[in-house]
Coordinates of C-alpha atoms in Angstrom, one line a residue:
M150 CA 98.5 86.3 101.0
I151 CA 99.9 89.8 100.8
H152 CA 97.6 90.7 103.7
S153 CA 99.3 88.0 105.8
I154 CA 102.7 89.3 104.8
R155 CA 101.7 92.7 106.0
L156 CA 100.6 91.3 109.4
L157 CA 104.0 89.7 109.8
S158 CA 105.7 93.0 109.4
S159 CA 104.6 94.3 112.8
V160 CA 104.1 93.2 116.4
V161 CA 101.7 95.2 118.6
L162 CA 103.4 95.7 121.9
S163 CA 103.1 93.9 125.2
V164 CA 105.2 94.7 128.2
A165 CA 107.1 91.5 127.6
T166 CA 108.1 92.5 124.0
L167 CA 109.0 96.0 125.2
S168 CA 111.3 94.6 127.9
Q169 CA 113.0 92.3 125.5
F170 CA 113.5 95.0 122.9
V171 CA 114.9 97.5 125.3
E172 CA 117.3 95.1 126.9
S173 CA 118.6 93.5 123.7
N174 CA 119.8 96.6 122.0
S175 CA 123.0 98.5 122.9
A176 CA 124.0 102.0 121.7
P177 CA 127.3 103.2 120.3
H178 CA 129.0 105.7 122.6
T179 CA 129.7 108.8 120.7
G180 CA 130.7 111.3 123.4
R181 CA 128.5 113.9 121.7
Q182 CA 125.1 115.4 122.2
C183 CA 123.0 112.9 120.4
R184 CA 119.4 111.7 120.2
A185 CA 118.7 108.7 122.5
V186 CA 119.2 105.3 121.0
P187 CA 118.0 101.8 122.3
G188 CA 120.1 100.7 125.2
G189 CA 121.8 104.0 125.6
P190 CA 121.6 106.8 128.2
G191 CA 118.2 108.4 128.2
W192 CA 116.4 105.7 126.3
P193 CA 112.9 105.3 127.9
S194 CA 112.2 102.3 130.1
A195 CA 109.8 99.5 129.1
D196 CA 107.2 101.0 131.5
R197 CA 107.4 104.4 129.7
W198 CA 106.9 102.7 126.3
A199 CA 104.0 100.7 127.7
A200 CA 102.5 104.0 128.9
L201 CA 102.8 105.5 125.4
N202 CA 101.2 102.3 124.0
N203 CA 98.3 102.8 126.3
T204 CA 98.0 106.5 125.3
V205 CA 97.7 105.6 121.6
G206 CA 95.1 102.9 122.2
G207 CA 97.5 99.9 121.9
R208 CA 98.8 101.0 118.5
L209 CA 102.5 101.2 119.4
I210 CA 104.4 98.7 117.3
V211 CA 107.8 97.0 117.5
P212 CA 108.3 96.6 113.7
V213 CA 109.4 93.3 112.2
P214 CA 111.4 93.6 109.0
P215 CA 109.0 93.1 106.1
A216 CA 111.3 90.5 104.5
A217 CA 111.8 88.5 107.7
P218 CA 109.7 85.5 106.4
C219 CA 112.6 84.8 103.9
H220 CA 115.2 84.3 106.6
A221 CA 115.5 81.0 108.6
D222 CA 116.9 82.8 111.6
Q223 CA 113.7 84.9 112.0
A224 CA 110.7 83.9 114.0
S225 CA 108.3 84.6 111.1
Y226 CA 110.3 82.5 108.6
N227 CA 107.9 80.8 106.1
E228 CA 108.9 79.6 102.6
T229 CA 105.4 80.0 101.1
T230 CA 105.1 83.5 102.5
C231 CA 108.6 84.4 101.2
A232 CA 107.7 83.3 97.7
N233 CA 104.8 85.7 97.6
L234 CA 106.7 88.4 99.3
K235 CA 109.4 88.4 96.6
A236 CA 106.9 89.4 94.0
A237 CA 105.1 91.9 96.3
F238 CA 108.4 93.5 97.2
K239 CA 108.7 95.0 93.7
T240 CA 105.3 96.9 93.9
Y241 CA 104.5 100.2 95.4
E242 CA 101.3 98.8 96.9
F243 CA 103.3 96.4 99.1
Y244 CA 104.6 99.3 101.2
V245 CA 101.3 101.0 101.8
D246 CA 99.9 98.8 104.5
I247 CA 103.1 97.9 106.4
P248 CA 104.5 100.1 109.2
V249 CA 108.1 100.2 108.0
G250 CA 109.9 99.7 104.7
S251 CA 111.0 102.0 101.8
Q252 CA 110.5 101.7 98.1
V253 CA 114.3 102.1 98.0
P254 CA 115.7 99.5 100.4
A255 CA 118.9 101.4 100.8
W256 CA 117.0 103.9 102.9
D257 CA 116.5 101.0 105.3
N258 CA 120.3 100.2 104.9
D259 CA 119.5 97.0 103.1
T260 CA 119.3 95.3 106.5
C261 CA 116.6 92.8 105.5
L262 CA 116.0 91.9 101.8
P263 CA 113.9 89.0 100.5
L264 CA 117.1 87.1 99.8
E265 CA 117.6 84.0 101.8
T266 CA 121.4 84.2 101.6
A267 CA 121.5 87.8 102.9
P268 CA 121.5 88.9 106.6
C269 CA 118.3 90.1 108.2
S270 CA 117.9 92.4 111.2
A271 CA 115.8 95.3 112.3
A272 CA 118.8 97.6 112.6
G273 CA 117.8 99.7 109.6
Y274 CA 114.3 100.4 110.7
P275 CA 112.7 102.6 113.4
A276 CA 112.8 101.1 116.9
Y277 CA 109.0 101.8 117.4
V278 CA 106.1 102.9 115.2
I279 CA 102.9 104.6 116.2
N280 CA 100.0 103.6 114.0
A281 CA 98.4 107.0 114.2
T282 CA 94.7 107.2 113.5
S283 CA 94.1 110.7 114.9
A284 CA 95.8 114.0 115.6
T285 CA 95.9 113.1 119.3
D286 CA 97.9 109.9 118.4
V287 CA 100.4 112.1 116.5
K288 CA 100.6 114.5 119.3
A289 CA 101.4 111.7 121.8
G290 CA 104.3 110.6 119.6
V291 CA 105.6 114.1 119.1
D292 CA 105.4 114.8 122.8
F293 CA 107.1 111.5 123.7
G294 CA 109.9 112.1 121.2
R295 CA 110.5 115.6 122.3
K296 CA 110.5 114.8 126.0
H297 CA 112.9 111.8 125.7
K298 CA 115.0 113.3 122.9
I299 CA 114.3 110.5 120.5
R300 CA 114.6 111.0 116.8
L301 CA 111.2 111.2 115.1
V302 CA 110.4 110.4 111.5
V303 CA 107.1 110.6 109.7
R304 CA 106.0 107.9 107.2
A305 CA 102.8 107.3 105.3
S306 CA 103.4 104.8 102.4
G307 CA 107.2 104.7 102.1
H308 CA 107.0 106.4 98.7
D309 CA 110.0 108.7 99.1
F310 CA 112.8 109.2 96.6
L311 CA 115.1 110.9 99.2
G312 CA 114.9 108.6 102.2
R313 CA 113.4 111.2 104.6
S314 CA 110.7 108.9 106.0
N315 CA 112.9 106.3 107.7
A316 CA 115.7 106.2 110.2
P317 CA 117.2 103.7 112.6
N318 CA 116.9 104.3 116.3
S319 CA 113.8 106.4 115.8
L320 CA 110.2 106.6 116.8
S321 CA 108.2 106.6 113.6
I322 CA 104.8 108.3 113.3
W323 CA 102.9 106.2 110.7
T324 CA 100.2 108.4 109.2
H325 CA 98.7 105.7 107.0
G326 CA 95.7 105.5 109.3
L327 CA 94.8 109.2 108.9
K328 CA 92.0 108.6 106.5
G329 CA 88.5 109.9 105.7
I330 CA 87.6 112.0 102.6
K331 CA 84.7 114.5 102.6
L332 CA 83.7 116.5 99.6
F333 CA 82.4 120.1 99.8
D334 CA 80.9 122.7 97.5
S335 CA 82.3 125.7 99.4
F336 CA 84.7 126.1 102.2
K337 CA 85.1 128.5 105.1
P338 CA 88.5 128.3 106.7
K339 CA 88.5 128.2 110.4
G340 CA 88.9 131.7 111.9
C341 CA 88.1 133.4 108.6
K342 CA 85.1 135.6 108.0
T343 CA 84.6 134.7 104.4
T344 CA 83.6 131.6 102.6
I345 CA 85.6 130.5 99.5
N346 CA 83.4 129.6 96.6
T347 CA 85.1 126.4 95.4
T348 CA 84.5 122.7 95.3
G349 CA 87.0 120.6 97.1
L350 CA 87.7 117.8 99.5
A351 CA 89.0 117.5 103.0
A352 CA 91.0 114.4 103.6
G353 CA 93.3 112.7 106.1
A354 CA 97.0 113.2 105.3
G355 CA 97.4 109.4 104.9
S356 CA 95.0 109.3 102.0
Y357 CA 96.7 108.3 98.9
M358 CA 96.2 109.2 95.2
R359 CA 94.0 106.4 94.2
Q360 CA 91.6 107.0 97.1
L361 CA 91.6 110.7 96.5
N362 CA 91.1 110.4 92.7
E363 CA 88.2 107.9 93.2
A364 CA 86.5 110.2 95.7
A365 CA 86.8 113.2 93.4
A366 CA 85.7 111.3 90.4
A367 CA 82.5 110.0 92.1
A368 CA 81.4 113.7 92.2
G369 CA 82.5 114.4 88.6
K370 CA 85.6 116.3 89.9
A371 CA 89.4 116.0 89.6
M372 CA 92.3 117.3 91.7
I373 CA 95.9 118.0 90.9
S374 CA 97.1 114.4 91.2
G375 CA 100.4 112.7 91.1
G376 CA 100.9 109.6 88.9
G377 CA 101.9 107.3 91.7
P378 CA 98.8 105.5 93.2
T379 CA 100.4 105.2 96.6
V380 CA 101.7 108.8 96.9
T381 CA 100.0 110.3 100.0
L382 CA 98.5 113.7 100.4
G383 CA 100.8 115.1 103.1
G384 CA 104.1 114.4 101.4
Y385 CA 102.8 115.3 98.0
L386 CA 101.7 118.8 99.0
T387 CA 104.7 119.7 101.2
G388 CA 106.9 119.2 98.1
G389 CA 104.6 121.3 95.9
G390 CA 102.9 118.5 93.9
H391 CA 102.9 118.5 90.1
G392 CA 100.5 116.6 87.8
L393 CA 98.8 116.4 84.4
L394 CA 96.4 119.3 85.3
S395 CA 99.1 121.6 86.7
P396 CA 99.7 123.6 83.5
R397 CA 96.0 124.5 83.6
Y398 CA 95.4 125.0 87.3
G399 CA 98.7 125.2 89.1
M400 CA 100.6 123.1 91.6
A401 CA 98.8 120.9 94.1
A402 CA 100.2 123.2 96.9
D403 CA 98.5 126.2 95.2
Q404 CA 95.1 124.6 95.8
V405 CA 95.4 124.0 99.5
L406 CA 92.8 125.9 101.7
E407 CA 93.7 124.6 105.1
F408 CA 95.8 122.2 107.2
E409 CA 95.4 120.6 110.5
V410 CA 98.9 120.0 111.8
V411 CA 100.7 118.8 114.9
T412 CA 103.6 121.2 115.6
P413 CA 107.0 120.0 116.9
K414 CA 105.9 121.7 120.2
G415 CA 103.0 119.3 120.4
D416 CA 100.2 121.7 119.6
I417 CA 97.3 120.6 117.3
V418 CA 96.7 123.7 115.2
T419 CA 94.9 124.9 112.1
A420 CA 97.0 126.7 109.5
N421 CA 95.3 128.7 106.8
E422 CA 95.3 132.3 105.4
C423 CA 93.7 133.6 108.6
Q424 CA 95.7 131.9 111.4
N425 CA 99.2 130.4 111.6
Q426 CA 99.9 132.0 108.3
D427 CA 103.7 131.5 108.3
L428 CA 103.2 127.8 108.9
F429 CA 100.5 127.7 106.2
W430 CA 103.0 129.3 103.8
A431 CA 105.8 126.9 104.7
L432 CA 103.8 123.6 104.5
R433 CA 102.8 124.3 100.9
G434 CA 106.1 123.5 99.2
G435 CA 108.6 123.9 102.0
G436 CA 109.3 120.1 102.2
G437 CA 108.0 117.4 104.4
G438 CA 109.0 116.0 107.8
T439 CA 110.3 119.2 109.3
F440 CA 107.7 121.9 110.1
G441 CA 105.1 119.6 111.7
V442 CA 103.0 116.5 111.1
I443 CA 100.1 117.2 108.8
T444 CA 97.0 115.3 109.9
R445 CA 94.2 116.7 107.6
V446 CA 94.0 118.9 104.5
A447 CA 91.3 120.8 102.7
T448 CA 92.1 121.4 99.0
K449 CA 90.3 122.5 95.8
T450 CA 88.9 120.2 93.1
F451 CA 87.9 121.1 89.6
P452 CA 85.4 119.8 87.0
S453 CA 86.8 116.6 85.6
P454 CA 87.9 117.2 82.0
N455 CA 87.4 114.9 79.1
I456 CA 90.8 113.9 77.9
T457 CA 92.3 113.4 74.4
A458 CA 95.3 111.2 75.0
I459 CA 98.1 111.5 72.4
T460 CA 100.9 108.9 71.9
F461 CA 103.7 110.2 69.7
V462 CA 106.9 108.1 69.0
A463 CA 110.0 109.2 67.0
A464 CA 112.8 106.7 67.1
S465 CA 115.6 105.1 65.1
F466 CA 117.7 101.9 65.4
P467 CA 121.2 102.6 66.8
P468 CA 123.8 103.5 65.7
D469 CA 121.6 105.9 63.8
R470 CA 121.4 109.0 66.1
S471 CA 118.5 110.6 64.2
G472 CA 115.8 109.4 66.6
F473 CA 117.6 110.8 69.6
E474 CA 118.2 114.2 67.8
A475 CA 114.5 114.2 66.8
A476 CA 113.6 113.6 70.5
A477 CA 115.6 116.6 71.7
Y478 CA 114.0 118.7 69.0
A479 CA 110.5 117.6 70.1
I480 CA 111.4 118.6 73.7
S481 CA 112.5 122.0 72.5
Q482 CA 109.0 122.4 71.2
F483 CA 107.5 122.2 74.7
P484 CA 106.9 125.9 74.8
Y485 CA 104.8 125.7 71.6
L486 CA 102.9 122.7 72.9
E487 CA 102.2 124.3 76.2
R488 CA 100.7 127.3 74.4
Q489 CA 98.4 124.8 72.6
G490 CA 97.2 123.4 75.9
V491 CA 99.2 120.2 75.8
S492 CA 100.5 118.6 79.0
G493 CA 101.9 115.2 80.0
Y494 CA 104.9 113.0 80.0
S495 CA 107.7 112.2 77.6
Y496 CA 110.4 109.5 77.8
I497 CA 113.7 109.7 76.1
F498 CA 115.7 106.6 75.3
L499 CA 119.2 106.0 74.1
N500 CA 120.0 102.6 72.6
F501 CA 117.4 101.3 75.0
T502 CA 114.9 98.4 74.9
V503 CA 111.6 100.2 75.2
P504 CA 108.8 98.1 76.8
F505 CA 106.1 98.6 74.2
P506 CA 103.2 96.3 75.1
G507 CA 103.1 93.3 72.8
S508 CA 106.2 94.2 70.9
N509 CA 109.6 92.6 70.6
L510 CA 111.6 95.4 69.2
P511 CA 115.4 95.7 69.4
P512 CA 116.9 98.7 71.2
L513 CA 115.9 102.1 70.0
S514 CA 117.0 105.7 70.4
G515 CA 114.2 108.4 70.4
L516 CA 111.2 109.6 72.2
L517 CA 107.9 108.3 73.5
M518 CA 105.5 111.1 74.2
S519 CA 102.3 110.5 76.2
V520 CA 100.5 113.8 76.5
V521 CA 96.9 115.1 76.5
L522 CA 94.5 117.8 75.5
Q523 CA 91.6 118.7 77.8
D524 CA 88.0 119.5 77.0
R525 CA 88.2 119.6 73.2
A526 CA 85.1 119.0 71.2
N527 CA 87.3 117.7 68.3
G528 CA 90.2 116.5 70.3
S529 CA 91.7 114.1 67.8
L530 CA 91.5 116.7 65.0
D531 CA 93.0 119.4 67.2
A532 CA 95.8 117.0 68.2
A533 CA 96.6 116.2 64.6
A534 CA 96.8 119.9 63.7
I535 CA 98.9 120.8 66.7
F536 CA 101.5 118.0 66.0
A537 CA 101.6 118.5 62.3
P538 CA 104.5 120.9 62.3
L539 CA 106.5 118.6 64.6
R540 CA 105.9 115.6 62.4
Q541 CA 106.7 117.5 59.2
N542 CA 110.0 119.0 60.6
I543 CA 111.2 115.7 62.0
T544 CA 110.5 113.9 58.7
A545 CA 112.3 116.6 56.8
R546 CA 115.3 117.0 59.0
W547 CA 115.8 113.4 60.0
P548 CA 114.7 111.2 57.1
T549 CA 116.1 108.0 58.6
V550 CA 113.8 108.2 61.6
L551 CA 111.4 105.2 61.6
P552 CA 107.8 105.9 60.5
L553 CA 106.4 108.2 63.2
V554 CA 103.7 106.8 65.5
F555 CA 100.8 109.2 66.2
E556 CA 97.7 107.9 67.9
T557 CA 94.9 109.4 69.9
T558 CA 92.5 107.9 72.4
E559 CA 89.4 109.7 74.0
Y560 CA 88.7 109.4 77.7
P561 CA 85.5 110.7 79.3
S562 CA 87.2 111.8 82.5
F563 CA 90.5 112.4 84.2
M564 CA 90.0 109.3 86.3
A565 CA 89.5 107.2 83.2
W566 CA 92.7 108.5 81.8
W567 CA 94.6 108.1 85.1
E568 CA 93.5 104.4 85.4
D569 CA 95.3 103.7 82.1
H570 CA 98.4 105.9 82.7
H571 CA 99.3 106.0 86.4
D572 CA 102.8 105.0 87.4
T573 CA 103.5 101.3 87.4
V574 CA 107.3 101.5 87.8
V575 CA 108.9 98.5 89.6
S576 CA 109.9 99.3 93.2
G577 CA 112.5 97.6 95.5
D578 CA 115.7 98.6 93.7
N579 CA 118.4 100.9 95.1
S580 CA 118.3 104.1 93.1
V581 CA 118.4 107.8 93.2
V582 CA 116.6 110.4 91.1
T583 CA 118.2 113.5 89.5
S584 CA 116.1 116.3 88.2
R585 CA 116.1 119.8 86.8
L586 CA 113.4 122.4 86.0
L587 CA 113.8 123.9 82.5
D588 CA 112.3 127.1 81.3
E589 CA 111.7 128.3 77.7
A590 CA 115.2 129.7 77.3
A591 CA 116.8 126.4 78.4
L592 CA 114.7 124.4 76.0
T593 CA 115.0 126.7 72.9
S594 CA 118.2 128.7 73.0
N595 CA 120.6 126.0 71.8
L596 CA 119.3 122.7 70.3
T597 CA 122.8 121.2 70.0
A598 CA 123.5 121.8 73.7
L599 CA 120.1 120.5 74.7
T600 CA 120.6 117.3 72.7
A601 CA 124.1 116.8 74.3
A602 CA 122.6 117.5 77.8
Y603 CA 119.9 114.9 77.4
E604 CA 122.4 112.4 76.0
T605 CA 124.6 112.8 79.0
L606 CA 121.6 112.6 81.3
A607 CA 120.3 109.4 79.7
D608 CA 123.7 107.8 79.4
V609 CA 124.4 108.1 83.2
D610 CA 126.7 105.1 83.4
G611 CA 128.7 105.8 80.3
T612 CA 127.6 102.6 78.5
G613 CA 125.9 104.4 75.6
T614 CA 122.4 103.2 76.7
G615 CA 119.8 104.6 79.1
A616 CA 116.7 106.7 79.5
A617 CA 115.4 110.0 81.0
T618 CA 112.1 111.8 81.2
A619 CA 110.8 115.2 80.2
Y620 CA 107.5 116.1 81.8
L621 CA 105.4 118.9 80.5
V622 CA 103.8 119.6 83.8
S623 CA 104.2 123.4 84.2
G624 CA 102.7 126.3 82.3
R625 CA 100.4 129.2 82.7
G626 CA 98.4 127.7 85.5
V627 CA 101.6 127.4 87.5
W628 CA 103.1 130.7 86.4
N629 CA 100.0 132.7 87.2
A630 CA 98.8 130.8 90.3
K631 CA 97.3 132.8 93.2
P632 CA 97.6 130.6 96.3
G633 CA 95.6 131.5 99.3
G634 CA 97.3 133.9 101.7
G635 CA 99.2 135.6 99.0
G636 CA 101.8 132.9 98.2
N637 CA 103.5 129.7 99.3
A638 CA 106.9 128.1 99.6
V639 CA 106.9 126.3 96.2
N640 CA 110.2 126.6 94.5
P641 CA 110.1 129.9 92.5
A642 CA 111.8 128.1 89.6
W643 CA 108.4 126.4 89.0
R644 CA 106.9 129.8 88.2
K645 CA 109.0 130.0 85.0
A646 CA 109.5 126.3 84.2
I647 CA 107.9 124.3 81.4
S648 CA 109.5 121.0 81.9
H649 CA 110.5 118.9 84.9
T650 CA 113.2 116.5 83.6
T651 CA 114.4 113.5 85.6
A652 CA 116.7 110.5 85.3
G653 CA 118.3 108.2 87.8
E654 CA 121.0 105.7 88.7
S655 CA 121.0 102.5 90.7
W656 CA 123.5 100.5 92.7
D657 CA 124.0 97.1 94.1
H658 CA 122.1 95.7 97.1
L659 CA 124.1 94.7 100.2
D660 CA 126.5 97.5 99.5
F661 CA 127.6 97.7 103.1
D662 CA 130.9 99.5 102.5
G663 CA 129.0 102.1 100.5
K664 CA 131.4 101.9 97.5
S665 CA 128.7 101.1 94.9
K666 CA 126.4 103.8 96.2
R667 CA 129.1 106.4 96.2
A668 CA 130.0 105.6 92.6
A669 CA 126.3 105.8 91.6
Y670 CA 126.0 109.2 93.3
R671 CA 129.0 110.5 91.4
R672 CA 127.6 109.3 88.1
A673 CA 124.2 110.7 88.8
D674 CA 125.5 114.1 89.8
A675 CA 127.8 114.3 86.8
S676 CA 125.1 113.4 84.4
L677 CA 123.0 116.4 85.5
W678 CA 125.6 119.1 85.1
P679 CA 124.9 119.9 81.4
L680 CA 121.3 120.6 82.2
R681 CA 122.3 122.6 85.3
K682 CA 124.5 124.7 83.0
L683 CA 121.6 125.2 80.5
A684 CA 119.4 126.5 83.4
P685 CA 121.8 127.9 85.9
D686 CA 119.3 130.0 87.8
S687 CA 116.6 127.3 87.9
G688 CA 116.5 124.4 90.4
A689 CA 115.0 121.0 91.2
Y690 CA 111.7 119.7 92.4
V691 CA 112.3 118.6 96.0
N692 CA 110.2 115.5 96.0
E693 CA 112.0 114.1 93.0
A694 CA 115.6 115.2 93.3
F695 CA 119.1 114.1 93.9
P696 CA 119.5 113.6 97.7
E697 CA 123.0 115.3 97.6
E698 CA 121.9 118.1 95.2
P699 CA 124.7 120.8 95.4
D700 CA 123.5 123.9 97.2
W701 CA 120.1 122.2 97.7
Q702 CA 118.8 125.1 99.9
H703 CA 118.8 127.3 96.8
S704 CA 118.1 124.5 94.2
F705 CA 114.9 123.4 96.0
W706 CA 113.7 126.8 97.1
G707 CA 115.0 129.5 94.8
S708 CA 118.3 130.8 93.6
G709 CA 117.6 134.2 95.2
G710 CA 117.6 132.8 98.7
Q711 CA 114.5 134.6 100.0
H712 CA 112.3 131.6 100.2
Y713 CA 114.9 129.5 102.1
A714 CA 115.6 132.4 104.5
R715 CA 111.9 132.7 105.3
L716 CA 111.6 128.9 105.7
L717 CA 114.5 128.8 108.0
R718 CA 113.0 131.6 110.2
I719 CA 109.8 129.6 110.4
K720 CA 111.6 126.4 111.2
R721 CA 113.4 128.0 114.1
A722 CA 110.2 129.5 115.4
V723 CA 108.0 126.4 115.2
D724 CA 110.8 123.9 116.1
P725 CA 113.5 125.6 118.2
D726 CA 114.7 122.2 119.5
D727 CA 114.9 120.4 116.2
V728 CA 112.4 117.8 117.2
L729 CA 111.9 117.0 113.5
W730 CA 115.0 116.4 111.4
C731 CA 115.5 114.9 107.9
H732 CA 117.8 115.4 104.9
P733 CA 117.7 117.4 102.7
C734 CA 115.3 119.4 104.8
V735 CA 115.0 123.0 105.9
G736 CA 117.1 123.9 109.0
N737 CA 118.8 120.5 109.3
D738 CA 122.3 122.0 109.6
R739 CA 122.6 121.8 113.4
W740 CA 122.6 118.0 113.4
E741 CA 124.2 115.2 111.4
E742 CA 124.0 111.4 111.1
V743 CA 127.0 109.5 112.6
D744 CA 127.7 105.9 113.7
G745 CA 125.2 104.2 111.4
G746 CA 122.3 106.6 111.7
V747 CA 122.7 108.1 115.2
L748 CA 121.6 111.7 115.1
C749 CA 124.1 114.0 116.8
R750 CA 124.6 117.8 117.2
V751 CA 127.3 119.2 114.9
R752 CA 130.2 120.8 116.7
D753 CA 130.0 123.9 114.5
K754 CA 126.5 125.1 115.3
R755 CA 126.4 127.9 112.7
S756 CA 123.2 127.9 110.7
Y757 CA 122.9 128.0 106.9
L758 CA 122.0 131.5 105.6

């Protein structure tokens, strides 16, 4: 049934549908230099769209809103399909095989939700989508957009916390079809004289984490992998890419050996340490959707480790604060844990109902730590010894904490662990993420301030309840990484950080006046300030960050400014006409969104420096 829902979300073009679409849309008149919009000056004729459709082998799509089957005024209305769609809409997997749609419906302007009483239109989605299956398809889309001055967006699976992969009035290049995974035992980058002695895989940029992990596991290998099964390779790497194995081996971007990429000028090029070196540097951590469209990647893999999984819980029943204070103390011990080889994920909760499987507990305040050790002959014994000081200190300092939970489970491989622990968070809600990278000083210098900062972060809406995360996903592997070509664009804050901490806030659907969203943004921004003050020279991870992060150019790419200055020079060189634009993305300051998503040139054309 989900397959039929996906089929309903697109219509492959005919000249008739092209003509109908072009004639039925009108564009707002802005009186400014803007990208072309349907029905407006410069928008291509039906014949030109038909020619593009022919060029890409009939894979140009007029997208139908994915939730259209729930609306009686839509041609695809079907009560049975709608019932199935409502459940699927809340899963990441739903968005993988459809050409439009975001895990956060607000990025589509809530223009079509699976709510029968709500309005439904295609206004929040791209005007057309190319279902790209090759670099030449991508090139055709880039060339068409550049020639006709149409806004371009790049989308793979819709897994995007910042809304960069969708825009109305645009031509979307859907990279989902760029597949194919090939393993190798050594790699010679094109144009280089030397062969790199490493195992790895070469994969289409539309390959997603589950596919990549399964391919690596079949050869007894593992890669730096995100926790989201539908995260795709291209977007993951351009942000930097953290994972469970990062403290040991480095960021995902540190492992990249080569890209095939379509530049904004329409060239299909190879970028590695021997050619197009600036582009190679920028694509590894400089942010997606702006330097080019990645079509294929070669990256390292590693021997799959055996995993000792550790579950540690310290909590109390509110109003007893001891569990939350113990949680902050445990996070302050991340530097110690990193030195012992521990990595993984922690969840902090404040008067919050924790969804423990099979339990029916009242709200708790405290910490759930889900972390691992790798390649230990006596993993459970080592884990017990490592955590003994934490458990003893918590019991002594906070005697009213509930009996501590400490359990270990052995897994024979990374893939076996990942299958039990990958992200299963519900999708389909309107929300934003906030985040901060924290180094040892921020975690250990002032426990009182750290506790207060996490409380503010978790209690984002001021109700005295909420949750946040503290990921131990950085360490010596990240700090001492030696990426090919002598470096990359990954945020320098990662090279000192130990923890990547996140939280979030949500707002109502159908918030057409933006009041609920603006209030949520204010709350989210305010909740992060105590952590920003604890780590003033740090920053945030661009793929999981607040879309309106203050001074994002420095927060995402280094407080010193050198990284952003270089990224901006590269952007201006590879894309002088701003063919690719997104927010918050490098070099986007010459354009702005107006009139419901129309992209127009700003009147003050000074660049950010």
